[in-house]
XYZ file of C-alpha atoms in Angstrom:
292
model
C -9.997 -16.701 -13.431
C -9.667 -15.404 -16.875
C -11.709 -16.326 -20.041
C -8.579 -15.444 -22.039
C -7.347 -18.379 -20.905
C -9.010 -20.467 -23.486
C -8.060 -17.990 -26.363
C -4.899 -19.517 -26.864
C -1.094 -18.709 -26.743
C 1.330 -16.739 -25.387
C -1.115 -15.765 -22.672
C -0.032 -13.343 -19.622
C -2.271 -13.523 -16.712
C -1.955 -10.706 -14.350
C -1.090 -8.356 -12.473
C -3.383 -10.014 -10.369
C -3.454 -10.032 -6.290
C -6.186 -10.327 -3.415
C -3.889 -12.359 -1.605
C -2.414 -9.996 1.286
C -3.613 -11.038 4.546
C -4.312 -8.341 7.327
C -2.356 -8.622 10.458
C -4.332 -11.042 12.846
C -3.709 -9.869 15.587
C -4.663 -6.496 15.170
C -8.435 -7.483 13.264
C -10.223 -6.637 16.998
C -9.487 -3.361 16.401
C -11.182 -3.396 13.208
C -14.607 -3.097 14.862
C -17.223 -6.119 14.329
C -18.077 -5.405 10.711
C -14.370 -4.738 9.748
C -13.368 -8.158 11.522
C -16.602 -10.115 10.110
C -15.328 -8.669 6.605
C -12.145 -9.593 6.903
C -12.564 -13.194 7.935
C -15.360 -13.728 5.195
C -12.830 -12.368 2.722
C -10.249 -14.990 3.780
C -12.742 -18.084 3.873
C -14.058 -17.237 0.331
C -10.731 -16.235 -0.891
C -9.735 -19.931 0.187
C -12.950 -21.231 -1.309
C -12.324 -20.061 -4.837
C -8.111 -21.432 -4.592
C -10.017 -25.032 -4.712
C -13.426 -24.728 -6.454
C -12.906 -22.041 -9.057
C -12.522 -23.936 -12.323
C -11.947 -21.266 -14.179
C -8.986 -19.730 -12.147
C -7.398 -22.792 -12.045
C -6.895 -22.979 -15.879
C -5.859 -19.587 -15.975
C -2.698 -20.675 -13.774
C -2.224 -23.668 -15.764
C -2.437 -21.899 -19.416
C -0.102 -19.119 -18.331
C 2.994 -18.599 -20.254
C 3.739 -15.351 -17.670
C 1.872 -14.639 -14.564
C 2.510 -11.098 -13.027
C 1.826 -11.201 -9.462
C 1.519 -7.498 -7.196
C 3.094 -8.407 -4.375
C 5.282 -11.997 -2.934
C 1.934 -12.542 -0.720
C 0.088 -13.270 -4.426
C 2.701 -15.269 -5.840
C 3.478 -17.637 -2.504
C 0.027 -17.559 -2.332
C -0.463 -19.274 -5.836
C -0.144 -23.418 -5.547
C 3.782 -24.023 -6.296
C 3.870 -25.658 -9.605
C 3.265 -21.977 -10.910
C 4.936 -19.656 -9.065
C 8.126 -20.822 -11.022
C 6.945 -18.647 -14.008
C 5.461 -15.755 -11.544
C 7.171 -12.294 -11.582
C 6.320 -9.429 -9.200
C 4.719 -6.282 -11.178
C 2.570 -3.889 -9.227
C 0.237 -2.269 -11.573
C 0.279 0.840 -9.998
C 1.829 3.910 -12.213
C 2.557 7.544 -12.109
C 0.872 9.182 -15.230
C 2.261 12.334 -16.701
C -0.148 15.152 -15.290
C 1.416 14.685 -11.782
C 3.221 18.069 -11.898
C 3.072 18.768 -7.998
C 6.288 19.445 -6.389
C 6.611 18.885 -2.261
C 7.766 21.758 -0.741
C 9.787 21.497 2.404
C 8.194 22.478 5.638
C 10.651 25.284 7.851
C 12.485 23.545 10.207
C 10.465 25.441 13.470
C 6.859 24.912 11.785
C 4.793 21.810 13.295
C 5.492 18.235 11.646
C 2.563 17.228 9.433
C 1.139 13.259 8.229
C -1.210 12.790 5.694
C -2.942 9.910 4.516
C -5.072 9.449 1.595
C -7.955 6.928 0.727
C -10.961 5.233 1.672
C -11.970 4.961 5.751
C -12.124 1.588 5.577
C -11.258 -0.361 8.589
C -8.510 -1.947 6.865
C -7.109 0.738 5.647
C -4.890 1.151 8.983
C -6.355 4.896 10.083
C -6.828 3.815 13.854
C -3.084 2.960 13.903
C -2.832 6.557 12.523
C -4.248 7.976 15.572
C -2.242 5.655 17.717
C 0.789 7.147 16.266
C -0.580 10.969 16.485
C -0.862 10.406 20.712
C 2.831 9.527 20.736
C 4.146 12.603 18.544
C 2.182 15.524 20.297
C 3.987 18.238 18.351
C 2.531 16.866 15.012
C -0.767 17.623 12.754
C -2.669 14.927 10.826
C -4.236 15.673 7.602
C -6.975 12.947 6.026
C -8.218 12.984 3.087
C -10.940 10.757 2.209
C -13.592 9.677 3.415
C -15.838 5.857 3.896
C -17.667 3.818 6.739
C -15.204 4.085 9.363
C -14.999 7.733 9.660
C -17.763 8.112 12.327
C -15.637 5.502 14.447
C -12.450 6.925 13.672
C -13.822 10.175 14.674
C -14.773 8.723 17.836
C -11.381 6.977 18.485
C -9.657 10.286 18.128
C -11.689 12.250 20.826
C -10.815 8.985 22.891
C -7.441 9.502 22.545
C -7.376 13.440 22.517
C -5.896 14.135 19.415
C -9.075 15.129 17.706
C -8.102 18.845 17.645
C -4.849 17.727 15.546
C -6.343 16.002 13.252
C -8.384 18.148 10.061
C -10.655 15.504 7.838
C -10.791 17.179 4.361
C -13.657 14.424 3.196
C -13.542 13.613 -0.589
C -10.938 15.904 -2.518
C -10.302 16.211 -6.548
C -7.107 14.243 -7.370
C -5.337 17.637 -7.879
C -6.456 18.320 -4.292
C -4.932 15.310 -3.040
C -1.807 15.586 -4.123
C -1.895 18.921 -3.027
C -1.978 17.894 0.362
C 0.296 15.943 -0.049
C 2.921 17.645 -1.187
C 2.658 19.998 1.923
C 3.136 17.565 4.244
C 6.207 15.979 5.735
C 5.150 12.289 5.881
C 2.974 9.982 4.025
C 1.536 7.771 6.682
C 0.163 4.476 5.307
C 0.013 1.772 7.874
C -2.828 -0.734 5.635
C -3.291 -4.020 6.872
C -3.316 -5.341 3.449
C -2.363 -3.591 0.558
C -1.946 -4.907 -3.081
C -0.267 -2.176 -4.705
C -1.879 1.112 -3.744
C -1.679 3.986 -6.724
C -1.554 6.461 -3.471
C 2.051 5.424 -2.936
C 3.397 5.907 -6.113
C 1.694 9.622 -6.289
C 3.334 10.248 -2.817
C 6.774 9.219 -4.146
C 5.898 11.120 -7.469
C 5.611 14.387 -5.311
C 9.051 13.605 -3.257
C 7.506 12.827 -0.052
C 8.737 10.027 2.425
C 6.901 6.997 2.951
C 5.979 5.450 6.324
C 4.086 1.716 5.555
C 3.887 -1.855 6.752
C 6.793 -4.140 5.198
C 3.965 -6.012 3.841
C 1.925 -6.416 0.443
C 2.612 -3.661 -2.105
C 3.788 -0.631 -0.826
C 7.211 -2.007 -0.103
C 7.909 -2.772 -3.714
C 6.262 1.247 -4.570
C 7.742 3.336 -1.751
C 11.245 3.368 -2.904
C 14.408 3.905 -1.339
C 13.269 7.458 0.654
C 10.245 4.784 2.345
C 10.247 3.491 5.731
C 8.627 0.051 5.791
C 7.974 -1.057 9.126
C 7.882 -4.462 10.810
C 4.119 -5.198 11.808
C 4.783 -7.536 14.447
C 3.522 -7.137 18.588
C 0.961 -5.385 19.509
C -1.126 -2.123 18.610
C 1.257 -0.054 21.119
C 4.425 -1.900 19.797
C 3.561 -1.149 16.107
C 2.647 2.649 17.142
C 5.823 3.220 18.823
C 7.574 2.240 16.027
C 5.492 3.583 13.172
C 6.098 6.919 15.177
C 10.205 6.405 15.192
C 10.080 6.207 11.699
C 8.148 9.179 11.083
C 10.697 11.232 12.949
C 13.637 9.171 11.026
C 11.533 10.853 8.106
C 11.452 13.713 8.980
C 15.245 15.059 10.014
C 15.738 13.734 6.319
C 13.282 15.360 4.140
C 14.153 18.397 5.936
C 17.687 17.561 6.093
C 17.697 17.411 2.804
C 18.546 14.217 3.025
C 16.588 12.738 0.422
C 17.143 11.703 -3.608
C 14.707 9.136 -4.337
C 13.662 9.226 -7.656
C 9.896 7.853 -8.667
C 10.723 7.960 -12.795
C 10.856 4.156 -12.615
C 7.435 4.288 -11.737
C 5.982 6.349 -14.883
C 3.572 4.927 -17.227
C 5.850 4.559 -20.239
C 8.813 3.456 -18.603
C 6.954 0.631 -16.842
C 5.328 -0.190 -20.240
C 8.725 -1.020 -21.173
C 9.395 -2.703 -18.200
C 6.653 -4.781 -19.265
C 7.579 -5.300 -22.990
C 10.970 -6.272 -22.323
C 10.057 -8.237 -20.084
C 7.453 -10.090 -22.141
C 9.845 -10.779 -24.965
C 12.513 -12.130 -23.179
C 10.047 -14.766 -21.069
C 8.219 -16.566 -23.627
C 8.441 -19.387 -21.765
C 7.671 -19.372 -17.982
C 10.310 -17.618 -15.660
C 12.205 -19.633 -13.778
C 13.197 -17.134 -11.184
C 9.779 -16.109 -9.292
C 11.966 -13.974 -7.049
C 13.159 -11.378 -9.947
C 11.412 -7.949 -9.548
C 11.616 -5.378 -12.110
C 13.402 -2.199 -11.393
C 11.302 -0.241 -9.197
C 13.856 2.010 -7.171
């Protein structure tokens, strides 16, 4: 909720998120702490939906609700969805000047992950995928409470010699690592609108992610959004296949995606134009501003 709802109209609420559920069949793979956190999060969020009066006032007072993804829009009470528009808050600033360099056809393929090493980020799936792709290397940018567990998993899977754990880096260093890779692998179990997806797209890297939450809205035409149904083996196989397809397209020069619609100025223009025409609640809850 927001106290701004009490300040008068017009009132724009968002971009809001927080309503993407994890892939529940994969929760046991998050470890005891990770699984307990996800269950507690869902219980707390569900209680807040019915018991938080400030949130309910905000939903009712809003002329326009900006949702970061379809799951958040659909989580809102039905009577408010008609004035909801999908509008992820991830943007690209003008200081991203790193350009991806396509590696040679004979170079070992490299996948990269960037983000906090939390259980729900799906790094365990990245390691399972690496086991299916014996010729690939994997670069991990970031740190977090799940790092030790993931290092142990890499050893159990026999892929630790092909994983480079770089820890926390500067923003420029992360962008450089992303630009030098072949594929950005990001199988997060629940992601609202990850800025790292927009940045990977900005440097020209194909993105492999789940068709869940915010990443499908940000990955662009070169992104491959994978179905997350089935067990770990089935999901890992689909992710691996998507990475191979992305590698072939990238090294074959068959990529023409443009990230310009995600730049700050363009996003601001899109928001201003939308608000200029939507003083009244939107009647089209599925309309998405141009992102491709």
